[in-house]
PDB file of C-alpha atoms and ligand atoms in Angstrom:
ATOM      1  CA  MET F  26      21.096 -32.322 -12.926  1.00  0.00           C
ATOM      2  CA  VAL F  27      24.622 -32.395 -14.220  1.00  0.00           C
ATOM      3  CA  GLY F  28      26.917 -29.369 -14.428  1.00  0.00           C
ATOM      4  CA  ASN F  29      29.674 -30.038 -16.952  1.00  0.00           C
ATOM      5  CA  LEU F  30      32.313 -27.393 -16.284  1.00  0.00           C
ATOM      6  CA  LYS F  31      34.405 -28.598 -19.238  1.00  0.00           C
ATOM      7  CA  MET F  32      37.938 -27.144 -19.601  1.00  0.00           C
ATOM      8  CA  ASN F  33      37.307 -24.054 -17.488  1.00  0.00           C
ATOM      9  CA  LEU F  34      38.353 -22.589 -14.118  1.00  0.00           C
ATOM     10  CA  LEU F  35      41.946 -21.974 -15.161  1.00  0.00           C
ATOM     11  CA  SER F  36      43.512 -21.019 -11.846  1.00  0.00           C
ATOM     12  CA  LYS F  37      43.130 -21.654  -8.147  1.00  0.00           C
ATOM     13  CA  SER F  38      41.612 -18.238  -7.709  1.00  0.00           C
ATOM     14  CA  GLU F  39      39.022 -18.824 -10.437  1.00  0.00           C
ATOM     15  CA  ARG F  40      38.200 -22.148  -8.862  1.00  0.00           C
ATOM     16  CA  ASP F  41      37.902 -20.672  -5.367  1.00  0.00           C
ATOM     17  CA  HIS F  42      35.700 -17.899  -6.670  1.00  0.00           C
ATOM     18  CA  TYR F  43      33.385 -20.427  -8.301  1.00  0.00           C
ATOM     19  CA  PHE F  44      33.419 -22.572  -5.210  1.00  0.00           C
ATOM     20  CA  GLU F  45      32.420 -19.775  -2.848  1.00  0.00           C
ATOM     21  CA  SER F  46      29.739 -18.472  -5.126  1.00  0.00           C
ATOM     22  CA  PHE F  47      28.303 -21.984  -5.593  1.00  0.00           C
ATOM     23  CA  LYS F  48      28.129 -22.492  -1.833  1.00  0.00           C
ATOM     24  CA  LYS F  49      26.493 -19.108  -1.340  1.00  0.00           C
ATOM     25  CA  GLU F  50      23.854 -19.749  -4.001  1.00  0.00           C
ATOM     26  CA  LEU F  51      23.079 -23.177  -2.593  1.00  0.00           C
ATOM     27  CA  THR F  52      22.534 -21.947   0.950  1.00  0.00           C
ATOM     28  CA  GLY F  53      18.920 -22.234   2.035  1.00  0.00           C
ATOM     29  CA  LYS F  54      17.743 -23.881  -1.196  1.00  0.00           C
ATOM     30  CA  LYS F  55      15.528 -26.903  -0.634  1.00  0.00           C
ATOM     31  CA  LEU F  56      16.030 -28.723  -3.935  1.00  0.00           C
ATOM     32  CA  GLU F  57      13.848 -31.652  -3.008  1.00  0.00           C
ATOM     33  CA  ASN F  58      14.307 -34.832  -5.023  1.00  0.00           C
ATOM     34  CA  THR F  59      17.079 -33.168  -6.985  1.00  0.00           C
ATOM     35  CA  GLU F  60      20.747 -34.007  -7.040  1.00  0.00           C
ATOM     36  CA  ILE F  61      23.367 -31.688  -8.523  1.00  0.00           C
ATOM     37  CA  VAL F  62      26.330 -33.515 -10.038  1.00  0.00           C
ATOM     38  CA  LEU F  63      29.212 -31.100 -10.560  1.00  0.00           C
ATOM     39  CA  CYS F  64      31.824 -32.263 -13.064  1.00  0.00           C
ATOM     40  CA  PRO F  65      34.962 -30.118 -12.819  1.00  0.00           C
ATOM     41  CA  PRO F  66      38.252 -30.722 -14.646  1.00  0.00           C
ATOM     42  CA  PHE F  67      40.299 -33.558 -13.072  1.00  0.00           C
ATOM     43  CA  ILE F  68      42.731 -31.141 -11.449  1.00  0.00           C
ATOM     44  CA  HIS F  69      39.939 -29.655  -9.314  1.00  0.00           C
ATOM     45  CA  LEU F  70      38.251 -32.899  -8.296  1.00  0.00           C
ATOM     46  CA  GLU F  71      39.841 -33.163  -4.893  1.00  0.00           C
ATOM     47  CA  GLU F  72      38.905 -29.609  -3.966  1.00  0.00           C
ATOM     48  CA  PHE F  73      35.374 -29.966  -5.309  1.00  0.00           C
ATOM     49  CA  SER F  74      34.864 -33.141  -3.306  1.00  0.00           C
ATOM     50  CA  LYS F  75      34.564 -30.850  -0.259  1.00  0.00           C
ATOM     51  CA  LEU F  76      31.162 -29.837  -1.640  1.00  0.00           C
ATOM     52  CA  ILE F  77      29.750 -33.348  -1.421  1.00  0.00           C
ATOM     53  CA  SER F  78      26.469 -33.500   0.495  1.00  0.00           C
ATOM     54  CA  ASP F  79      23.060 -35.104   0.124  1.00  0.00           C
ATOM     55  CA  LYS F  80      22.306 -32.538  -2.615  1.00  0.00           C
ATOM     56  CA  VAL F  81      25.687 -32.254  -4.332  1.00  0.00           C
ATOM     57  CA  LYS F  82      27.737 -35.054  -5.871  1.00  0.00           C
ATOM     58  CA  ILE F  83      30.928 -34.926  -7.868  1.00  0.00           C
ATOM     59  CA  GLY F  84      31.577 -36.436 -11.282  1.00  0.00           C
ATOM     60  CA  ALA F  85      34.458 -36.574 -13.758  1.00  0.00           C
ATOM     61  CA  GLN F  86      34.207 -35.563 -17.406  1.00  0.00           C
ATOM     62  CA  ASN F  87      36.012 -38.618 -18.750  1.00  0.00           C
ATOM     63  CA  MET F  88      38.192 -41.578 -17.739  1.00  0.00           C
ATOM     64  CA  PHE F  89      40.234 -44.405 -19.250  1.00  0.00           C
ATOM     65  CA  TRP F  90      38.994 -47.987 -19.085  1.00  0.00           C
ATOM     66  CA  GLU F  91      42.164 -49.490 -17.590  1.00  0.00           C
ATOM     67  CA  LYS F  92      42.582 -49.614 -13.843  1.00  0.00           C
ATOM     68  CA  GLU F  93      46.280 -48.697 -13.579  1.00  0.00           C
ATOM     69  CA  GLY F  94      49.624 -48.858 -15.345  1.00  0.00           C
ATOM     70  CA  SER F  95      51.546 -47.385 -18.273  1.00  0.00           C
ATOM     71  CA  PHE F  96      48.913 -45.146 -19.838  1.00  0.00           C
ATOM     72  CA  THR F  97      50.539 -41.734 -19.876  1.00  0.00           C
ATOM     73  CA  GLY F  98      48.163 -38.886 -19.339  1.00  0.00           C
ATOM     74  CA  GLU F  99      45.144 -41.021 -18.470  1.00  0.00           C
ATOM     75  CA  ILE F 100      42.954 -41.177 -15.375  1.00  0.00           C
ATOM     76  CA  SER F 101      41.587 -44.426 -14.031  1.00  0.00           C
ATOM     77  CA  PRO F 102      38.107 -45.153 -12.692  1.00  0.00           C
ATOM     78  CA  VAL F 103      39.647 -46.319  -9.418  1.00  0.00           C
ATOM     79  CA  MET F 104      41.367 -42.936  -9.011  1.00  0.00           C
ATOM     80  CA  LEU F 105      38.060 -41.182  -9.596  1.00  0.00           C
ATOM     81  CA  LYS F 106      36.336 -43.328  -7.039  1.00  0.00           C
ATOM     82  CA  ASN F 107      39.104 -42.780  -4.484  1.00  0.00           C
ATOM     83  CA  PHE F 108      39.001 -39.008  -4.976  1.00  0.00           C
ATOM     84  CA  GLY F 109      35.298 -38.666  -4.255  1.00  0.00           C
ATOM     85  CA  CYS F 110      33.599 -39.100  -7.624  1.00  0.00           C
ATOM     86  CA  GLU F 111      30.260 -40.827  -7.653  1.00  0.00           C
ATOM     87  CA  TYR F 112      29.656 -40.196 -11.363  1.00  0.00           C
ATOM     88  CA  VAL F 113      31.559 -40.013 -14.638  1.00  0.00           C
ATOM     89  CA  ILE F 114      30.481 -38.576 -17.992  1.00  0.00           C
ATOM     90  CA  ILE F 115      31.234 -40.983 -20.830  1.00  0.00           C
ATOM     91  CA  GLY F 116      31.084 -40.430 -24.582  1.00  0.00           C
ATOM     92  CA  HIS F 117      30.473 -36.683 -24.603  1.00  0.00           C
ATOM     93  CA  SER F 118      30.224 -35.426 -28.196  1.00  0.00           C
ATOM     94  CA  GLU F 119      33.331 -33.273 -27.663  1.00  0.00           C
ATOM     95  CA  ARG F 120      35.282 -36.437 -26.788  1.00  0.00           C
ATOM     96  CA  ARG F 121      33.898 -38.208 -29.821  1.00  0.00           C
ATOM     97  CA  ARG F 122      34.683 -35.230 -32.049  1.00  0.00           C
ATOM     98  CA  PHE F 123      38.095 -34.017 -30.841  1.00  0.00           C
ATOM     99  CA  PHE F 124      39.514 -37.274 -29.470  1.00  0.00           C
ATOM    100  CA  SER F 125      37.970 -39.742 -31.910  1.00  0.00           C
ATOM    101  CA  GLU F 126      36.179 -41.736 -29.232  1.00  0.00           C
ATOM    102  CA  ASN F 127      33.955 -44.337 -30.780  1.00  0.00           C
ATOM    103  CA  ASP F 128      31.114 -46.519 -29.537  1.00  0.00           C
ATOM    104  CA  GLU F 129      33.503 -49.313 -28.681  1.00  0.00           C
ATOM    105  CA  ASP F 130      35.614 -47.043 -26.455  1.00  0.00           C
ATOM    106  CA  VAL F 131      32.453 -45.759 -24.834  1.00  0.00           C
ATOM    107  CA  ASN F 132      31.308 -49.309 -24.085  1.00  0.00           C
ATOM    108  CA  LEU F 133      34.690 -50.290 -22.576  1.00  0.00           C
ATOM    109  CA  LYS F 134      34.638 -47.208 -20.378  1.00  0.00           C
ATOM    110  CA  ILE F 135      31.113 -47.882 -19.169  1.00  0.00           C
ATOM    111  CA  ILE F 136      31.929 -51.504 -18.291  1.00  0.00           C
ATOM    112  CA  SER F 137      35.023 -50.400 -16.424  1.00  0.00           C
ATOM    113  CA  ALA F 138      33.287 -47.553 -14.552  1.00  0.00           C
ATOM    114  CA  LEU F 139      30.401 -49.757 -13.443  1.00  0.00           C
ATOM    115  CA  LYS F 140      32.857 -52.355 -12.174  1.00  0.00           C
ATOM    116  CA  VAL F 141      34.039 -49.907  -9.508  1.00  0.00           C
ATOM    117  CA  LYS F 142      30.490 -48.663  -8.926  1.00  0.00           C
ATOM    118  CA  LEU F 143      30.896 -45.290 -10.599  1.00  0.00           C
ATOM    119  CA  LYS F 144      27.573 -44.124 -12.000  1.00  0.00           C
ATOM    120  CA  THR F 145      27.794 -43.407 -15.702  1.00  0.00           C
ATOM    121  CA  ILE F 146      26.345 -40.396 -17.487  1.00  0.00           C
ATOM    122  CA  ILE F 147      26.354 -41.633 -21.076  1.00  0.00           C
ATOM    123  CA  CYS F 148      26.022 -39.045 -23.847  1.00  0.00           C
ATOM    124  CA  ILE F 149      24.417 -39.928 -27.141  1.00  0.00           C
ATOM    125  CA  GLY F 150      22.908 -37.878 -29.955  1.00  0.00           C
ATOM    126  CA  GLU F 151      22.885 -37.219 -33.674  1.00  0.00           C
ATOM    127  CA  THR F 152      24.775 -34.594 -35.660  1.00  0.00           C
ATOM    128  CA  ARG F 153      23.009 -31.967 -37.744  1.00  0.00           C
ATOM    129  CA  ALA F 154      23.828 -33.855 -40.950  1.00  0.00           C
ATOM    130  CA  GLU F 155      22.406 -37.070 -39.511  1.00  0.00           C
ATOM    131  CA  ARG F 156      19.214 -35.305 -38.467  1.00  0.00           C
ATOM    132  CA  ASN F 157      18.849 -33.660 -41.875  1.00  0.00           C
ATOM    133  CA  SER F 158      19.148 -36.977 -43.620  1.00  0.00           C
ATOM    134  CA  GLY F 159      16.499 -38.525 -41.383  1.00  0.00           C
ATOM    135  CA  GLU F 160      18.914 -40.765 -39.502  1.00  0.00           C
ATOM    136  CA  THR F 161      18.252 -39.566 -35.947  1.00  0.00           C
ATOM    137  CA  MET F 162      16.391 -42.695 -34.836  1.00  0.00           C
ATOM    138  CA  LYS F 163      18.993 -44.995 -36.350  1.00  0.00           C
ATOM    139  CA  VAL F 164      21.942 -43.137 -34.787  1.00  0.00           C
ATOM    140  CA  VAL F 165      20.344 -42.923 -31.344  1.00  0.00           C
ATOM    141  CA  THR F 166      19.373 -46.604 -31.433  1.00  0.00           C
ATOM    142  CA  ASN F 167      22.878 -47.705 -32.436  1.00  0.00           C
ATOM    143  CA  GLN F 168      24.638 -45.529 -29.907  1.00  0.00           C
ATOM    144  CA  VAL F 169      22.496 -46.747 -27.015  1.00  0.00           C
ATOM    145  CA  LYS F 170      22.809 -50.400 -28.026  1.00  0.00           C
ATOM    146  CA  GLU F 171      26.562 -50.197 -28.571  1.00  0.00           C
ATOM    147  CA  ALA F 172      27.139 -48.280 -25.338  1.00  0.00           C
ATOM    148  CA  LEU F 173      25.239 -50.825 -23.277  1.00  0.00           C
ATOM    149  CA  LYS F 174      26.578 -54.007 -24.889  1.00  0.00           C
ATOM    150  CA  GLU F 175      27.273 -56.752 -22.332  1.00  0.00           C
ATOM    151  CA  ILE F 176      26.008 -54.604 -19.488  1.00  0.00           C
ATOM    152  CA  SER F 177      23.867 -56.351 -16.926  1.00  0.00           C
ATOM    153  CA  ARG F 178      20.406 -55.006 -16.248  1.00  0.00           C
ATOM    154  CA  THR F 179      21.223 -55.111 -12.542  1.00  0.00           C
ATOM    155  CA  ARG F 180      23.366 -51.999 -13.208  1.00  0.00           C
ATOM    156  CA  ALA F 181      20.396 -50.036 -14.525  1.00  0.00           C
ATOM    157  CA  ASP F 182      20.136 -47.772 -11.492  1.00  0.00           C
ATOM    158  CA  GLN F 183      23.756 -46.683 -12.046  1.00  0.00           C
ATOM    159  CA  ILE F 184      23.114 -45.499 -15.580  1.00  0.00           C
ATOM    160  CA  VAL F 185      22.017 -42.066 -16.813  1.00  0.00           C
ATOM    161  CA  VAL F 186      21.482 -41.649 -20.543  1.00  0.00           C
ATOM    162  CA  THR F 187      21.844 -38.082 -21.780  1.00  0.00           C
ATOM    163  CA  TYR F 188      20.181 -37.235 -25.059  1.00  0.00           C
ATOM    164  CA  GLU F 189      22.440 -34.513 -26.461  1.00  0.00           C
ATOM    165  CA  PRO F 190      21.885 -33.705 -30.112  1.00  0.00           C
ATOM    166  CA  VAL F 191      25.384 -32.695 -31.216  1.00  0.00           C
ATOM    167  CA  TRP F 192      23.996 -29.673 -33.078  1.00  0.00           C
ATOM    168  CA  ALA F 193      22.478 -28.325 -29.867  1.00  0.00           C
ATOM    169  CA  VAL F 194      25.692 -28.462 -27.816  1.00  0.00           C
ATOM    170  CA  GLY F 195      27.253 -25.018 -27.484  1.00  0.00           C
ATOM    171  CA  SER F 196      25.004 -23.595 -30.204  1.00  0.00           C
ATOM    172  CA  ASP F 197      21.957 -22.001 -28.555  1.00  0.00           C
ATOM    173  CA  ILE F 198      19.775 -23.892 -30.996  1.00  0.00           C
ATOM    174  CA  LEU F 199      17.449 -26.159 -29.087  1.00  0.00           C
ATOM    175  CA  PRO F 200      15.220 -29.010 -30.144  1.00  0.00           C
ATOM    176  CA  THR F 201      11.498 -28.687 -29.513  1.00  0.00           C
ATOM    177  CA  SER F 202       9.862 -30.464 -26.568  1.00  0.00           C
ATOM    178  CA  HIS F 203       8.340 -32.819 -29.092  1.00  0.00           C
ATOM    179  CA  GLU F 204      11.710 -33.783 -30.586  1.00  0.00           C
ATOM    180  CA  ILE F 205      13.119 -34.411 -27.112  1.00  0.00           C
ATOM    181  CA  MET F 206      10.072 -36.435 -26.146  1.00  0.00           C
ATOM    182  CA  GLU F 207      10.481 -38.565 -29.296  1.00  0.00           C
ATOM    183  CA  ALA F 208      14.102 -39.286 -28.457  1.00  0.00           C
ATOM    184  CA  LYS F 209      13.167 -40.147 -24.893  1.00  0.00           C
ATOM    185  CA  VAL F 210      10.453 -42.569 -25.953  1.00  0.00           C
ATOM    186  CA  LEU F 211      12.886 -44.235 -28.363  1.00  0.00           C
ATOM    187  CA  ILE F 212      15.642 -44.519 -25.732  1.00  0.00           C
ATOM    188  CA  ARG F 213      13.205 -45.987 -23.200  1.00  0.00           C
ATOM    189  CA  LYS F 214      12.019 -48.496 -25.814  1.00  0.00           C
ATOM    190  CA  ILE F 215      15.587 -49.649 -26.488  1.00  0.00           C
ATOM    191  CA  LEU F 216      16.226 -49.891 -22.757  1.00  0.00           C
ATOM    192  CA  VAL F 217      13.135 -52.073 -22.362  1.00  0.00           C
ATOM    193  CA  GLU F 218      14.449 -54.322 -25.156  1.00  0.00           C
ATOM    194  CA  LEU F 219      17.832 -54.581 -23.467  1.00  0.00           C
ATOM    195  CA  PHE F 220      16.911 -54.729 -19.792  1.00  0.00           C
ATOM    196  CA  GLY F 221      13.190 -55.547 -19.597  1.00  0.00           C
ATOM    197  CA  LYS F 222      10.538 -53.127 -18.368  1.00  0.00           C
ATOM    198  CA  LYS F 223      11.264 -53.221 -14.655  1.00  0.00           C
ATOM    199  CA  TYR F 224      14.994 -52.526 -14.962  1.00  0.00           C
ATOM    200  CA  ALA F 225      14.659 -50.090 -17.880  1.00  0.00           C
ATOM    201  CA  ALA F 226      12.550 -47.865 -15.632  1.00  0.00           C
ATOM    202  CA  LYS F 227      15.522 -47.460 -13.295  1.00  0.00           C
ATOM    203  CA  VAL F 228      17.666 -45.737 -15.964  1.00  0.00           C
ATOM    204  CA  LYS F 229      17.436 -41.951 -15.868  1.00  0.00           C
ATOM    205  CA  ILE F 230      17.086 -40.142 -19.178  1.00  0.00           C
ATOM    206  CA  ILE F 231      18.139 -36.496 -19.229  1.00  0.00           C
ATOM    207  CA  TYR F 232      18.585 -33.822 -21.892  1.00  0.00           C
ATOM    208  CA  GLY F 233      21.764 -31.827 -22.707  1.00  0.00           C
ATOM    209  CA  GLY F 234      22.684 -29.083 -25.194  1.00  0.00           C
ATOM    210  CA  SER F 235      22.329 -25.301 -24.670  1.00  0.00           C
ATOM    211  CA  VAL F 236      20.228 -25.666 -21.522  1.00  0.00           C
ATOM    212  CA  ASN F 237      19.609 -22.363 -19.741  1.00  0.00           C
ATOM    213  CA  VAL F 238      17.203 -21.029 -17.118  1.00  0.00           C
ATOM    214  CA  LYS F 239      14.712 -19.823 -19.710  1.00  0.00           C
ATOM    215  CA  MET F 240      14.603 -23.067 -21.663  1.00  0.00           C
ATOM    216  CA  THR F 241      14.467 -25.539 -18.777  1.00  0.00           C
ATOM    217  CA  LYS F 242      10.721 -25.930 -19.086  1.00  0.00           C
ATOM    218  CA  GLN F 243      10.924 -26.679 -22.808  1.00  0.00           C
ATOM    219  CA  VAL F 244      13.771 -29.181 -22.604  1.00  0.00           C
ATOM    220  CA  CYS F 245      13.063 -30.847 -19.266  1.00  0.00           C
ATOM    221  CA  LEU F 246       9.631 -30.305 -17.751  1.00  0.00           C
ATOM    222  CA  ASP F 247       7.484 -30.434 -20.897  1.00  0.00           C
ATOM    223  CA  PRO F 248       9.071 -33.564 -22.397  1.00  0.00           C
ATOM    224  CA  GLU F 249       9.120 -35.085 -18.877  1.00  0.00           C
ATOM    225  CA  MET F 250      12.842 -35.728 -18.772  1.00  0.00           C
ATOM    226  CA  ASP F 251      14.497 -36.839 -15.524  1.00  0.00           C
ATOM    227  CA  GLY F 252      16.891 -33.896 -15.616  1.00  0.00           C
ATOM    228  CA  VAL F 253      19.394 -31.912 -17.658  1.00  0.00           C
ATOM    229  CA  LEU F 254      23.098 -31.657 -18.392  1.00  0.00           C
ATOM    230  CA  VAL F 255      24.246 -28.038 -18.400  1.00  0.00           C
ATOM    231  CA  GLY F 256      27.495 -26.898 -20.033  1.00  0.00           C
ATOM    232  CA  ARG F 257      28.190 -23.185 -20.354  1.00  0.00           C
ATOM    233  CA  ASP F 258      25.542 -22.044 -17.902  1.00  0.00           C
ATOM    234  CA  SER F 259      26.964 -24.286 -15.184  1.00  0.00           C
ATOM    235  CA  LEU F 260      29.847 -21.790 -15.012  1.00  0.00           C
ATOM    236  CA  THR F 261      27.427 -19.341 -13.405  1.00  0.00           C
ATOM    237  CA  PRO F 262      26.431 -20.923 -10.088  1.00  0.00           C
ATOM    238  CA  ARG F 263      23.362 -18.693  -9.818  1.00  0.00           C
ATOM    239  CA  ASP F 264      21.988 -20.022 -13.118  1.00  0.00           C
ATOM    240  CA  LEU F 265      22.945 -23.591 -12.358  1.00  0.00           C
ATOM    241  CA  ILE F 266      21.108 -23.539  -9.056  1.00  0.00           C
ATOM    242  CA  LYS F 267      18.149 -21.710 -10.547  1.00  0.00           C
ATOM    243  CA  ILE F 268      17.826 -24.525 -13.107  1.00  0.00           C
ATOM    244  CA  ALA F 269      18.019 -27.075 -10.272  1.00  0.00           C
ATOM    245  CA  GLU F 270      15.246 -25.206  -8.466  1.00  0.00           C
ATOM    246  CA  ILE F 271      12.992 -25.199 -11.536  1.00  0.00           C
ATOM    247  CA  ILE F 272      13.488 -28.954 -11.882  1.00  0.00           C
ATOM    248  CA  SER F 273      12.963 -29.585  -8.207  1.00  0.00           C
ATOM    249  CA  ASP F 274       9.709 -27.581  -8.144  1.00  0.00           C
ATOM    250  CA  LYS F 275       8.105 -29.570 -10.942  1.00  0.00           C
TER     251      LYS F 275
HETATM  252  P1  PGA Y  18      26.202 -26.402 -23.475  1.00  0.00           P
HETATM  253  O1  PGA Y  18      27.004 -27.770 -23.288  1.00  0.00           O
HETATM  254  O2  PGA Y  18      25.184 -26.376 -22.368  1.00  0.00           O
HETATM  255  O3  PGA Y  18      27.231 -25.363 -23.342  1.00  0.00           O
HETATM  256  O4  PGA Y  18      25.566 -26.471 -24.826  1.00  0.00           O
HETATM  257  C1  PGA Y  18      26.303 -28.927 -23.104  1.00  0.00           C
HETATM  258  C2  PGA Y  18      27.192 -30.101 -22.941  1.00  0.00           C
HETATM  259  O5  PGA Y  18      28.197 -30.105 -22.252  1.00  0.00           O
HETATM  260  O6  PGA Y  18      26.905 -31.116 -23.494  1.00  0.00           O
END
């Protein structure tokens, strides 16, 4: 499960408070077969890397595709790797919406992340307007194909595809288990086309968008997803770990 902390934890004291409460909530929890990937803002990555264990990994929320040089304000995949990240989120709908990231950027970032062995959490999903006009399948298909262009199937175990309908992110409106299941089946089918059956099975497919403790069954267990990406509720360590427990108990 992925906790996307977004642009939160504004001070050292807020960060430390989160940190302590996360550690406390995690103590004594078994969480078998479940990995929590915490994705804090860049500025907190180094501190959060102290949490790394067999159960907890650290991820970034974004990166640039170049390795180093004159790219003011950007963060490179090599930096992420060297500061303890094992994962990076790529193509989140907020990046696509507020920073005009397109499928080509997403593809370049994925290629570059995989090159330094960062695992990629790729976000795809349709907008409300696209769903209403019956374009969900088309949009999802295109986004997955474009994201994974030129990517070798041998990287399959380093790829997580997150189905995040844009209309469900930050909205408290969730798709039904059936809708999530449909998207999952479609994504798996495209992966089989791209990578072949054996390698496609190594890609994890998770759900994101308004996940909370109460809805974990509907969005993860019932549609048999491999996990979830949690935004707002990841800011409450108790909820985040509760969700991890529900997933781990399945
Ligand atoms: P949310 O965010 O859980 O607050 O809807 C999900 C996300 O980051 O995609």
